[in-house]
Amino acid sequence: MTGGAGFVGSHLCKALLDAGAAVTCVDDLSTGRPENIAPLLDRPGFALVQANVAEELPVRRRPDLVLHFASPASPADYLRLPLHTMETGSAGTGNALTLAHESEARFVLASTSEVYGDPQQNPQDERYWGNVNPVGPRSVYDEAKRFGEALTTAHAETYGTDTCIVRLFNTYGPGMRGHDGRAVPTFVRQALAGEPLTVTGDGRQTRSLCYVDDTVAGVLAAAAHGLRGPVNIGNPSEISMLALARLVVALAGSSSEVRHIERPVDDPAVRCPDITLARDKLGWEPRVGAEEGLRRTIDWFRAEAARG
């Protein structure tokens, strides 16, 4: 499990351990949180290897499954670590594919809805090629993931590696960092602190929020299936950023107001997955609605704040 100390990665590590698997978590902890995996360190079958996957994958166990989730994923992280982001998506993906091929293991690449860029089609299905600025500020992440998809496809066609590409949409939930720059943790942190919620632009841009438990279930369903993908894993319920901010304020019982700030360059106007393929082939669809997922997330952030 590369990137296993990250937000989604750590939830996957726990789910796999709960299912009885032995898990080797590989993470350089550049953006992953040691706190995410601290409860797993003493569990039988769990091993942590601190390494940069773009340089090496020092894994002693011969894996049955390689989940490649290593990458800075939030704007704050990939703008701070642009070259590391691209190296992880290129050399890191290559190293993970080599490990899977040599071990005759199933390989799952965590791609992203960002490969669709600022889409001119809504909702986005897997046949849509996207509308991406290759030299914009978000390109280090977008193009790293697009290259990773191309490399994964080429590896499967050249060597017969058993691969799958999952495109994750706006996952949220417990374990996120309050300052990672993404909308949900930012809004929750601000609401609980009584600070103004910073909505970019007029707030009419939309996202589709998928609770982390649903994302994990979708990824594991894809891993267990022979589907090669790409396959969208996300929640097709769309919400504007202004509506999301107001919902977080209400659910948190906060008195915070909304403050509008400048919208980032190349910020997508819409983001919504067509999950027909995941429903038909994997029998998967999200089960946790926005209000329930946000309540759980707010409760977790409140408990973390109480612990200091």
PDB file of C-alpha atoms in Angstrom:
ATOM      1  CA  MET A   1       0.000   0.000   0.000  1.00  0.00           C
ATOM      2  CA  THR A   2       1.917   3.053  -1.203  1.00  0.00           C
ATOM      3  CA  GLY A   3       0.823   6.285   0.414  1.00  0.00           C
ATOM      4  CA  GLY A   4      -0.610   4.235   3.263  1.00  0.00           C
ATOM      5  CA  ALA A   5      -0.183   6.997   5.846  1.00  0.00           C
ATOM      6  CA  GLY A   6      -2.244   9.371   3.747  1.00  0.00           C
ATOM      7  CA  PHE A   7      -5.916  10.114   4.239  1.00  0.00           C
ATOM      8  CA  VAL A   8      -7.477   7.503   1.923  1.00  0.00           C
ATOM      9  CA  GLY A   9      -4.485   5.176   2.173  1.00  0.00           C
ATOM     10  CA  SER A  10      -4.716   4.811   5.942  1.00  0.00           C
ATOM     11  CA  HIS A  11      -8.435   3.989   5.734  1.00  0.00           C
ATOM     12  CA  LEU A  12      -7.602   1.332   3.135  1.00  0.00           C
ATOM     13  CA  CYS A  13      -4.865  -0.111   5.361  1.00  0.00           C
ATOM     14  CA  LYS A  14      -7.350  -0.470   8.214  1.00  0.00           C
ATOM     15  CA  ALA A  15     -10.019  -2.026   5.987  1.00  0.00           C
ATOM     16  CA  LEU A  16      -7.569  -4.568   4.609  1.00  0.00           C
ATOM     17  CA  LEU A  17      -6.304  -5.493   8.090  1.00  0.00           C
ATOM     18  CA  ASP A  18      -9.902  -5.859   9.258  1.00  0.00           C
ATOM     19  CA  ALA A  19     -10.449  -8.258   6.349  1.00  0.00           C
ATOM     20  CA  GLY A  20      -7.537 -10.412   7.523  1.00  0.00           C
ATOM     21  CA  ALA A  21      -4.867  -9.271   5.061  1.00  0.00           C
ATOM     22  CA  ALA A  22      -1.241  -8.543   5.896  1.00  0.00           C
ATOM     23  CA  VAL A  23      -0.412  -4.973   4.848  1.00  0.00           C
ATOM     24  CA  THR A  24       2.907  -3.301   4.083  1.00  0.00           C
ATOM     25  CA  CYS A  25       2.472   0.456   4.169  1.00  0.00           C
ATOM     26  CA  VAL A  26       5.091   2.378   2.168  1.00  0.00           C
ATOM     27  CA  ASP A  27       5.144   6.140   2.768  1.00  0.00           C
ATOM     28  CA  ASP A  28       7.798   8.846   2.941  1.00  0.00           C
ATOM     29  CA  LEU A  29       5.556  10.837   5.321  1.00  0.00           C
ATOM     30  CA  SER A  30       6.016  13.997   3.245  1.00  0.00           C
ATOM     31  CA  THR A  31       2.260  14.578   3.339  1.00  0.00           C
ATOM     32  CA  GLY A  32       0.949  11.500   5.152  1.00  0.00           C
ATOM     33  CA  ARG A  33       0.191  11.771   8.869  1.00  0.00           C
ATOM     34  CA  PRO A  34       1.912   9.363  11.274  1.00  0.00           C
ATOM     35  CA  GLU A  35      -1.210   9.762  13.451  1.00  0.00           C
ATOM     36  CA  ASN A  36      -3.266   8.124  10.713  1.00  0.00           C
ATOM     37  CA  ILE A  37      -1.466   4.810  11.088  1.00  0.00           C
ATOM     38  CA  ALA A  38      -0.476   4.994  14.765  1.00  0.00           C
ATOM     39  CA  PRO A  39      -3.413   2.719  15.771  1.00  0.00           C
ATOM     40  CA  LEU A  40      -2.263   0.144  13.204  1.00  0.00           C
ATOM     41  CA  LEU A  41       1.389  -0.190  14.215  1.00  0.00           C
ATOM     42  CA  ASP A  42       0.797  -2.896  16.811  1.00  0.00           C
ATOM     43  CA  ARG A  43      -1.696  -4.887  14.770  1.00  0.00           C
ATOM     44  CA  PRO A  44      -0.567  -8.303  13.508  1.00  0.00           C
ATOM     45  CA  GLY A  45       0.320  -8.276   9.827  1.00  0.00           C
ATOM     46  CA  PHE A  46       0.994  -4.535   9.576  1.00  0.00           C
ATOM     47  CA  ALA A  47       4.422  -3.202   8.584  1.00  0.00           C
ATOM     48  CA  LEU A  48       5.525   0.364   7.906  1.00  0.00           C
ATOM     49  CA  VAL A  49       8.334   1.063   5.450  1.00  0.00           C
ATOM     50  CA  GLN A  50       9.388   4.709   5.247  1.00  0.00           C
ATOM     51  CA  ALA A  51      10.616   5.271   1.697  1.00  0.00           C
ATOM     52  CA  ASN A  52      10.173   7.508  -1.339  1.00  0.00           C
ATOM     53  CA  VAL A  53       8.457   5.298  -3.921  1.00  0.00           C
ATOM     54  CA  ALA A  54       9.955   7.364  -6.740  1.00  0.00           C
ATOM     55  CA  GLU A  55      13.380   6.121  -5.627  1.00  0.00           C
ATOM     56  CA  GLU A  56      12.738   2.615  -4.308  1.00  0.00           C
ATOM     57  CA  LEU A  57      10.149   0.140  -3.103  1.00  0.00           C
ATOM     58  CA  PRO A  58      11.994  -1.906  -0.474  1.00  0.00           C
ATOM     59  CA  VAL A  59       9.235  -4.454   0.107  1.00  0.00           C
ATOM     60  CA  ARG A  60      10.279  -7.899   1.345  1.00  0.00           C
ATOM     61  CA  ARG A  61       6.887  -9.567   1.134  1.00  0.00           C
ATOM     62  CA  ARG A  62       5.705 -10.806  -2.244  1.00  0.00           C
ATOM     63  CA  PRO A  63       2.358  -9.018  -2.547  1.00  0.00           C
ATOM     64  CA  ASP A  64      -0.886 -10.312  -4.015  1.00  0.00           C
ATOM     65  CA  LEU A  65      -2.163  -6.765  -4.417  1.00  0.00           C
ATOM     66  CA  VAL A  66      -0.352  -3.460  -4.997  1.00  0.00           C
ATOM     67  CA  LEU A  67      -2.392  -0.336  -4.280  1.00  0.00           C
ATOM     68  CA  HIS A  68      -0.537   2.732  -5.555  1.00  0.00           C
ATOM     69  CA  PHE A  69      -1.924   5.707  -3.637  1.00  0.00           C
ATOM     70  CA  ALA A  70       1.284   7.638  -3.009  1.00  0.00           C
ATOM     71  CA  SER A  71       1.048  11.281  -4.117  1.00  0.00           C
ATOM     72  CA  PRO A  72       0.509  14.716  -2.685  1.00  0.00           C
ATOM     73  CA  ALA A  73      -3.214  15.206  -3.314  1.00  0.00           C
ATOM     74  CA  SER A  74      -4.279  18.565  -1.912  1.00  0.00           C
ATOM     75  CA  PRO A  75      -3.541  21.861  -3.696  1.00  0.00           C
ATOM     76  CA  ALA A  76      -1.509  23.072  -0.728  1.00  0.00           C
ATOM     77  CA  ASP A  77       0.716  19.997  -0.968  1.00  0.00           C
ATOM     78  CA  TYR A  78       1.243  19.641  -4.703  1.00  0.00           C
ATOM     79  CA  LEU A  79       1.860  23.360  -5.157  1.00  0.00           C
ATOM     80  CA  ARG A  80       4.482  23.130  -2.401  1.00  0.00           C
ATOM     81  CA  LEU A  81       5.982  19.907  -3.805  1.00  0.00           C
ATOM     82  CA  PRO A  82       5.575  20.165  -7.598  1.00  0.00           C
ATOM     83  CA  LEU A  83       8.552  18.053  -8.668  1.00  0.00           C
ATOM     84  CA  HIS A  84       7.966  15.453  -5.976  1.00  0.00           C
ATOM     85  CA  THR A  85       4.356  15.171  -7.145  1.00  0.00           C
ATOM     86  CA  MET A  86       5.401  14.550 -10.742  1.00  0.00           C
ATOM     87  CA  GLU A  87       8.164  12.118  -9.785  1.00  0.00           C
ATOM     88  CA  THR A  88       5.753  10.131  -7.616  1.00  0.00           C
ATOM     89  CA  GLY A  89       3.246   9.947 -10.466  1.00  0.00           C
ATOM     90  CA  SER A  90       5.878   8.893 -13.013  1.00  0.00           C
ATOM     91  CA  ALA A  91       8.856   7.038 -11.491  1.00  0.00           C
ATOM     92  CA  GLY A  92       6.817   6.030  -8.444  1.00  0.00           C
ATOM     93  CA  THR A  93       4.085   4.540 -10.604  1.00  0.00           C
ATOM     94  CA  GLY A  94       6.709   2.730 -12.659  1.00  0.00           C
ATOM     95  CA  ASN A  95       8.303   1.208  -9.557  1.00  0.00           C
ATOM     96  CA  ALA A  96       4.916   0.094  -8.212  1.00  0.00           C
ATOM     97  CA  LEU A  97       4.010  -1.458 -11.567  1.00  0.00           C
ATOM     98  CA  THR A  98       7.317  -3.318 -11.688  1.00  0.00           C
ATOM     99  CA  LEU A  99       6.705  -4.731  -8.213  1.00  0.00           C
ATOM    100  CA  ALA A 100       3.214  -5.873  -9.219  1.00  0.00           C
ATOM    101  CA  HIS A 101       4.415  -7.436 -12.474  1.00  0.00           C
ATOM    102  CA  GLU A 102       7.326  -9.301 -10.892  1.00  0.00           C
ATOM    103  CA  SER A 103       5.058 -10.541  -8.079  1.00  0.00           C
ATOM    104  CA  GLU A 104       2.196 -11.452 -10.464  1.00  0.00           C
ATOM    105  CA  ALA A 105       0.023  -9.213  -8.294  1.00  0.00           C
ATOM    106  CA  ARG A 106      -3.090  -7.207  -9.049  1.00  0.00           C
ATOM    107  CA  PHE A 107      -2.232  -3.496  -9.407  1.00  0.00           C
ATOM    108  CA  VAL A 108      -4.621  -0.633  -8.619  1.00  0.00           C
ATOM    109  CA  LEU A 109      -3.704   2.936  -9.542  1.00  0.00           C
ATOM    110  CA  ALA A 110      -5.364   5.724  -7.593  1.00  0.00           C
ATOM    111  CA  SER A 111      -6.080   8.288 -10.269  1.00  0.00           C
ATOM    112  CA  THR A 112      -8.341  11.281  -9.835  1.00  0.00           C
ATOM    113  CA  SER A 113     -11.240  13.234 -11.240  1.00  0.00           C
ATOM    114  CA  GLU A 114      -8.636  15.947 -11.890  1.00  0.00           C
ATOM    115  CA  VAL A 115      -7.732  14.121 -15.104  1.00  0.00           C
ATOM    116  CA  TYR A 116     -10.955  15.650 -16.467  1.00  0.00           C
ATOM    117  CA  GLY A 117      -9.636  19.158 -15.745  1.00  0.00           C
ATOM    118  CA  ASP A 118     -12.260  21.893 -16.060  1.00  0.00           C
ATOM    119  CA  PRO A 119     -14.751  19.641 -17.834  1.00  0.00           C
ATOM    120  CA  GLN A 120     -16.925  20.673 -20.737  1.00  0.00           C
ATOM    121  CA  GLN A 121     -19.084  17.607 -20.090  1.00  0.00           C
ATOM    122  CA  ASN A 122     -21.150  17.119 -16.943  1.00  0.00           C
ATOM    123  CA  PRO A 123     -21.391  14.569 -15.441  1.00  0.00           C
ATOM    124  CA  GLN A 124     -18.071  13.056 -16.496  1.00  0.00           C
ATOM    125  CA  ASP A 125     -17.959   9.450 -17.671  1.00  0.00           C
ATOM    126  CA  GLU A 126     -14.791   7.452 -18.246  1.00  0.00           C
ATOM    127  CA  ARG A 127     -14.881   8.006 -22.019  1.00  0.00           C
ATOM    128  CA  TYR A 128     -14.430  11.765 -21.599  1.00  0.00           C
ATOM    129  CA  TRP A 129     -10.841  12.841 -22.356  1.00  0.00           C
ATOM    130  CA  GLY A 130     -10.871  15.969 -20.256  1.00  0.00           C
ATOM    131  CA  ASN A 131      -9.990  19.651 -20.587  1.00  0.00           C
ATOM    132  CA  VAL A 132      -6.655  20.116 -18.815  1.00  0.00           C
ATOM    133  CA  ASN A 133      -4.182  23.005 -18.907  1.00  0.00           C
ATOM    134  CA  PRO A 134      -0.800  21.218 -19.198  1.00  0.00           C
ATOM    135  CA  VAL A 135       1.203  24.225 -17.950  1.00  0.00           C
ATOM    136  CA  GLY A 136      -1.158  25.713 -15.341  1.00  0.00           C
ATOM    137  CA  PRO A 137      -0.559  25.675 -11.571  1.00  0.00           C
ATOM    138  CA  ARG A 138      -2.613  22.482 -11.143  1.00  0.00           C
ATOM    139  CA  SER A 139      -0.826  20.679 -13.982  1.00  0.00           C
ATOM    140  CA  VAL A 140       1.802  19.050 -11.749  1.00  0.00           C
ATOM    141  CA  TYR A 141      -0.949  16.952 -10.176  1.00  0.00           C
ATOM    142  CA  ASP A 142      -3.287  16.629 -13.165  1.00  0.00           C
ATOM    143  CA  GLU A 143      -0.585  15.594 -15.616  1.00  0.00           C
ATOM    144  CA  ALA A 144       1.171  13.308 -13.127  1.00  0.00           C
ATOM    145  CA  LYS A 145      -2.056  11.360 -12.790  1.00  0.00           C
ATOM    146  CA  ARG A 146      -2.725  11.386 -16.530  1.00  0.00           C
ATOM    147  CA  PHE A 147       0.807  10.091 -17.147  1.00  0.00           C
ATOM    148  CA  GLY A 148       0.300   7.455 -14.461  1.00  0.00           C
ATOM    149  CA  GLU A 149      -2.821   6.246 -16.282  1.00  0.00           C
ATOM    150  CA  ALA A 150      -0.933   6.092 -19.587  1.00  0.00           C
ATOM    151  CA  LEU A 151       1.977   4.214 -17.993  1.00  0.00           C
ATOM    152  CA  THR A 152      -0.379   1.758 -16.295  1.00  0.00           C
ATOM    153  CA  THR A 153      -2.150   1.113 -19.599  1.00  0.00           C
ATOM    154  CA  ALA A 154       1.134   0.628 -21.449  1.00  0.00           C
ATOM    155  CA  HIS A 155       2.402  -1.765 -18.765  1.00  0.00           C
ATOM    156  CA  ALA A 156      -0.742  -3.876 -19.036  1.00  0.00           C
ATOM    157  CA  GLU A 157      -0.546  -4.011 -22.819  1.00  0.00           C
ATOM    158  CA  THR A 158       3.218  -4.657 -22.974  1.00  0.00           C
ATOM    159  CA  TYR A 159       3.723  -7.075 -20.082  1.00  0.00           C
ATOM    160  CA  GLY A 160       0.223  -8.324 -19.363  1.00  0.00           C
ATOM    161  CA  THR A 161       0.288  -6.814 -15.863  1.00  0.00           C
ATOM    162  CA  ASP A 162      -3.070  -7.191 -14.107  1.00  0.00           C
ATOM    163  CA  THR A 163      -3.993  -3.526 -13.676  1.00  0.00           C
ATOM    164  CA  CYS A 164      -6.942  -1.375 -12.701  1.00  0.00           C
ATOM    165  CA  ILE A 165      -7.338   2.416 -12.738  1.00  0.00           C
ATOM    166  CA  VAL A 166      -9.754   4.041 -10.278  1.00  0.00           C
ATOM    167  CA  ARG A 167     -10.593   7.730 -10.639  1.00  0.00           C
ATOM    168  CA  LEU A 168     -11.461   9.091  -7.202  1.00  0.00           C
ATOM    169  CA  PHE A 169     -13.778  12.081  -6.773  1.00  0.00           C
ATOM    170  CA  ASN A 170     -13.526  14.506  -3.823  1.00  0.00           C
ATOM    171  CA  THR A 171     -13.269  12.093  -0.910  1.00  0.00           C
ATOM    172  CA  TYR A 172     -13.701  13.447   2.626  1.00  0.00           C
ATOM    173  CA  GLY A 173     -14.029  12.212   6.193  1.00  0.00           C
ATOM    174  CA  PRO A 174     -12.130  11.650   9.454  1.00  0.00           C
ATOM    175  CA  GLY A 175      -8.353  11.755   9.178  1.00  0.00           C
ATOM    176  CA  MET A 176      -8.059  14.793   6.919  1.00  0.00           C
ATOM    177  CA  ARG A 177      -5.737  17.648   7.845  1.00  0.00           C
ATOM    178  CA  GLY A 178      -7.523  20.882   8.658  1.00  0.00           C
ATOM    179  CA  HIS A 179      -5.027  22.966   6.712  1.00  0.00           C
ATOM    180  CA  ASP A 180      -4.619  20.790   3.617  1.00  0.00           C
ATOM    181  CA  GLY A 181      -6.424  23.302   1.411  1.00  0.00           C
ATOM    182  CA  ARG A 182      -9.420  21.186   0.401  1.00  0.00           C
ATOM    183  CA  ALA A 183     -12.936  22.529   0.884  1.00  0.00           C
ATOM    184  CA  VAL A 184     -14.427  20.171   3.486  1.00  0.00           C
ATOM    185  CA  PRO A 185     -11.616  20.230   6.082  1.00  0.00           C
ATOM    186  CA  THR A 186     -11.123  23.965   5.552  1.00  0.00           C
ATOM    187  CA  PHE A 187     -14.798  24.747   6.082  1.00  0.00           C
ATOM    188  CA  VAL A 188     -15.092  22.430   9.086  1.00  0.00           C
ATOM    189  CA  ARG A 189     -11.987  23.861  10.753  1.00  0.00           C
ATOM    190  CA  GLN A 190     -13.171  27.421  10.183  1.00  0.00           C
ATOM    191  CA  ALA A 191     -16.720  26.717  11.383  1.00  0.00           C
ATOM    192  CA  LEU A 192     -15.558  25.061  14.601  1.00  0.00           C
ATOM    193  CA  ALA A 193     -13.179  27.949  15.280  1.00  0.00           C
ATOM    194  CA  GLY A 194     -15.875  30.545  14.626  1.00  0.00           C
ATOM    195  CA  GLU A 195     -13.909  31.957  11.703  1.00  0.00           C
ATOM    196  CA  PRO A 196     -15.406  33.133   8.396  1.00  0.00           C
ATOM    197  CA  LEU A 197     -15.697  30.324   5.848  1.00  0.00           C
ATOM    198  CA  THR A 198     -13.612  31.276   2.813  1.00  0.00           C
ATOM    199  CA  VAL A 199     -15.550  30.497  -0.359  1.00  0.00           C
ATOM    200  CA  THR A 200     -13.647  31.096  -3.588  1.00  0.00           C
ATOM    201  CA  GLY A 201     -15.290  33.175  -6.295  1.00  0.00           C
ATOM    202  CA  ASP A 202     -19.076  33.386  -6.169  1.00  0.00           C
ATOM    203  CA  GLY A 203     -19.295  29.825  -4.794  1.00  0.00           C
ATOM    204  CA  ARG A 204     -21.419  28.498  -7.629  1.00  0.00           C
ATOM    205  CA  GLN A 205     -18.749  25.979  -8.702  1.00  0.00           C
ATOM    206  CA  THR A 206     -19.773  22.446  -7.779  1.00  0.00           C
ATOM    207  CA  ARG A 207     -18.156  19.322  -6.370  1.00  0.00           C
ATOM    208  CA  SER A 208     -19.405  15.788  -5.670  1.00  0.00           C
ATOM    209  CA  LEU A 209     -18.443  14.629  -2.193  1.00  0.00           C
ATOM    210  CA  CYS A 210     -17.849  10.948  -1.442  1.00  0.00           C
ATOM    211  CA  TYR A 211     -17.486   9.837   2.169  1.00  0.00           C
ATOM    212  CA  VAL A 212     -14.253   7.930   2.738  1.00  0.00           C
ATOM    213  CA  ASP A 213     -15.933   4.650   3.750  1.00  0.00           C
ATOM    214  CA  ASP A 214     -17.725   4.605   0.405  1.00  0.00           C
ATOM    215  CA  THR A 215     -14.517   5.377  -1.476  1.00  0.00           C
ATOM    216  CA  VAL A 216     -12.709   2.534   0.305  1.00  0.00           C
ATOM    217  CA  ALA A 217     -15.514   0.121  -0.537  1.00  0.00           C
ATOM    218  CA  GLY A 218     -15.356   1.169  -4.197  1.00  0.00           C
ATOM    219  CA  VAL A 219     -11.586   0.772  -4.407  1.00  0.00           C
ATOM    220  CA  LEU A 220     -11.683  -2.691  -2.822  1.00  0.00           C
ATOM    221  CA  ALA A 221     -14.525  -3.735  -5.119  1.00  0.00           C
ATOM    222  CA  ALA A 222     -12.401  -2.697  -8.107  1.00  0.00           C
ATOM    223  CA  ALA A 223      -9.377  -4.514  -6.676  1.00  0.00           C
ATOM    224  CA  ALA A 224     -11.361  -7.744  -6.288  1.00  0.00           C
ATOM    225  CA  HIS A 225     -12.821  -7.523  -9.798  1.00  0.00           C
ATOM    226  CA  GLY A 226     -11.018  -8.132 -13.074  1.00  0.00           C
ATOM    227  CA  LEU A 227     -12.059  -4.699 -14.338  1.00  0.00           C
ATOM    228  CA  ARG A 228      -9.204  -2.800 -15.943  1.00  0.00           C
ATOM    229  CA  GLY A 229     -10.883   0.588 -15.940  1.00  0.00           C
ATOM    230  CA  PRO A 230     -10.618   3.430 -15.691  1.00  0.00           C
ATOM    231  CA  VAL A 231     -13.639   3.497 -13.412  1.00  0.00           C
ATOM    232  CA  ASN A 232     -15.096   6.484 -11.566  1.00  0.00           C
ATOM    233  CA  ILE A 233     -15.434   6.124  -7.787  1.00  0.00           C
ATOM    234  CA  GLY A 234     -17.420   9.035  -6.401  1.00  0.00           C
ATOM    235  CA  ASN A 235     -20.793  10.322  -5.318  1.00  0.00           C
ATOM    236  CA  PRO A 236     -22.953  11.693  -8.145  1.00  0.00           C
ATOM    237  CA  SER A 237     -24.775  14.115  -5.808  1.00  0.00           C
ATOM    238  CA  GLU A 238     -23.511  17.558  -6.798  1.00  0.00           C
ATOM    239  CA  ILE A 239     -23.312  20.538  -4.407  1.00  0.00           C
ATOM    240  CA  SER A 240     -22.118  24.110  -4.872  1.00  0.00           C
ATOM    241  CA  MET A 241     -19.309  25.389  -2.670  1.00  0.00           C
ATOM    242  CA  LEU A 242     -21.561  28.105  -1.243  1.00  0.00           C
ATOM    243  CA  ALA A 243     -24.234  25.544  -0.339  1.00  0.00           C
ATOM    244  CA  LEU A 244     -21.563  23.307   1.196  1.00  0.00           C
ATOM    245  CA  ALA A 245     -20.248  26.149   3.341  1.00  0.00           C
ATOM    246  CA  ARG A 246     -23.730  26.955   4.615  1.00  0.00           C
ATOM    247  CA  LEU A 247     -24.433  23.270   5.321  1.00  0.00           C
ATOM    248  CA  VAL A 248     -21.213  22.899   7.341  1.00  0.00           C
ATOM    249  CA  VAL A 249     -22.076  26.006   9.385  1.00  0.00           C
ATOM    250  CA  ALA A 250     -25.532  24.606  10.139  1.00  0.00           C
ATOM    251  CA  LEU A 251     -24.326  21.105  11.034  1.00  0.00           C
ATOM    252  CA  ALA A 252     -21.528  22.466  13.229  1.00  0.00           C
ATOM    253  CA  GLY A 253     -23.916  24.799  15.060  1.00  0.00           C
ATOM    254  CA  SER A 254     -21.551  27.633  14.188  1.00  0.00           C
ATOM    255  CA  SER A 255     -22.139  31.363  13.958  1.00  0.00           C
ATOM    256  CA  SER A 256     -19.496  31.760  11.247  1.00  0.00           C
ATOM    257  CA  GLU A 257     -20.229  33.892   8.213  1.00  0.00           C
ATOM    258  CA  VAL A 258     -19.156  33.288   4.624  1.00  0.00           C
ATOM    259  CA  ARG A 259     -16.359  35.403   3.139  1.00  0.00           C
ATOM    260  CA  HIS A 260     -15.685  35.316  -0.591  1.00  0.00           C
ATOM    261  CA  ILE A 261     -12.061  35.259  -1.759  1.00  0.00           C
ATOM    262  CA  GLU A 262     -10.357  35.106  -5.139  1.00  0.00           C
ATOM    263  CA  ARG A 263     -10.945  31.932  -7.089  1.00  0.00           C
ATOM    264  CA  PRO A 264      -7.796  29.920  -7.957  1.00  0.00           C
ATOM    265  CA  VAL A 265      -6.537  29.656 -11.519  1.00  0.00           C
ATOM    266  CA  ASP A 266      -8.019  26.702 -13.465  1.00  0.00           C
ATOM    267  CA  ASP A 267     -10.453  25.899 -10.656  1.00  0.00           C
ATOM    268  CA  PRO A 268     -13.038  23.534 -12.237  1.00  0.00           C
ATOM    269  CA  ALA A 269     -16.552  24.935 -12.592  1.00  0.00           C
ATOM    270  CA  VAL A 270     -18.192  21.527 -12.182  1.00  0.00           C
ATOM    271  CA  ARG A 271     -17.248  18.086 -10.943  1.00  0.00           C
ATOM    272  CA  CYS A 272     -19.666  15.162 -10.963  1.00  0.00           C
ATOM    273  CA  PRO A 273     -19.047  11.489 -11.737  1.00  0.00           C
ATOM    274  CA  ASP A 274     -21.105   9.240 -13.930  1.00  0.00           C
ATOM    275  CA  ILE A 275     -20.864   5.985 -11.927  1.00  0.00           C
ATOM    276  CA  THR A 276     -22.819   3.766 -14.313  1.00  0.00           C
ATOM    277  CA  LEU A 277     -19.749   1.578 -14.905  1.00  0.00           C
ATOM    278  CA  ALA A 278     -19.086   1.090 -11.173  1.00  0.00           C
ATOM    279  CA  ARG A 279     -22.748   0.256 -10.561  1.00  0.00           C
ATOM    280  CA  ASP A 280     -22.985  -2.196 -13.452  1.00  0.00           C
ATOM    281  CA  LYS A 281     -19.619  -3.952 -13.158  1.00  0.00           C
ATOM    282  CA  LEU A 282     -18.743  -3.674  -9.464  1.00  0.00           C
ATOM    283  CA  GLY A 283     -22.201  -3.523  -7.907  1.00  0.00           C
ATOM    284  CA  TRP A 284     -20.969  -0.442  -6.044  1.00  0.00           C
ATOM    285  CA  GLU A 285     -22.517   2.898  -5.267  1.00  0.00           C
ATOM    286  CA  PRO A 286     -22.113   5.330  -2.354  1.00  0.00           C
ATOM    287  CA  ARG A 287     -24.339   4.843   0.677  1.00  0.00           C
ATOM    288  CA  VAL A 288     -23.463   7.758   2.984  1.00  0.00           C
ATOM    289  CA  GLY A 289     -25.258  11.019   2.225  1.00  0.00           C
ATOM    290  CA  ALA A 290     -23.644  14.436   2.559  1.00  0.00           C
ATOM    291  CA  GLU A 291     -25.338  15.404   5.821  1.00  0.00           C
ATOM    292  CA  GLU A 292     -24.450  12.142   7.570  1.00  0.00           C
ATOM    293  CA  GLY A 293     -20.885  12.149   6.243  1.00  0.00           C
ATOM    294  CA  LEU A 294     -20.340  15.772   7.222  1.00  0.00           C
ATOM    295  CA  ARG A 295     -21.738  15.140  10.715  1.00  0.00           C
ATOM    296  CA  ARG A 296     -19.248  12.305  11.218  1.00  0.00           C
ATOM    297  CA  THR A 297     -16.433  14.477   9.882  1.00  0.00           C
ATOM    298  CA  ILE A 298     -17.361  17.439  12.086  1.00  0.00           C
ATOM    299  CA  ASP A 299     -17.583  15.175  15.143  1.00  0.00           C
ATOM    300  CA  TRP A 300     -14.098  13.837  14.397  1.00  0.00           C
ATOM    301  CA  PHE A 301     -12.597  17.310  13.976  1.00  0.00           C
ATOM    302  CA  ARG A 302     -14.315  18.453  17.185  1.00  0.00           C
ATOM    303  CA  ALA A 303     -12.878  15.476  19.082  1.00  0.00           C
ATOM    304  CA  GLU A 304      -9.404  16.153  17.658  1.00  0.00           C
ATOM    305  CA  ALA A 305      -9.606  19.771  18.772  1.00  0.00           C
ATOM    306  CA  ALA A 306     -10.648  18.664  22.276  1.00  0.00           C
ATOM    307  CA  ARG A 307      -7.570  16.421  22.415  1.00  0.00           C
ATOM    308  CA  GLY A 308      -5.410  19.409  21.483  1.00  0.00           C
TER     309      GLY A 308
END
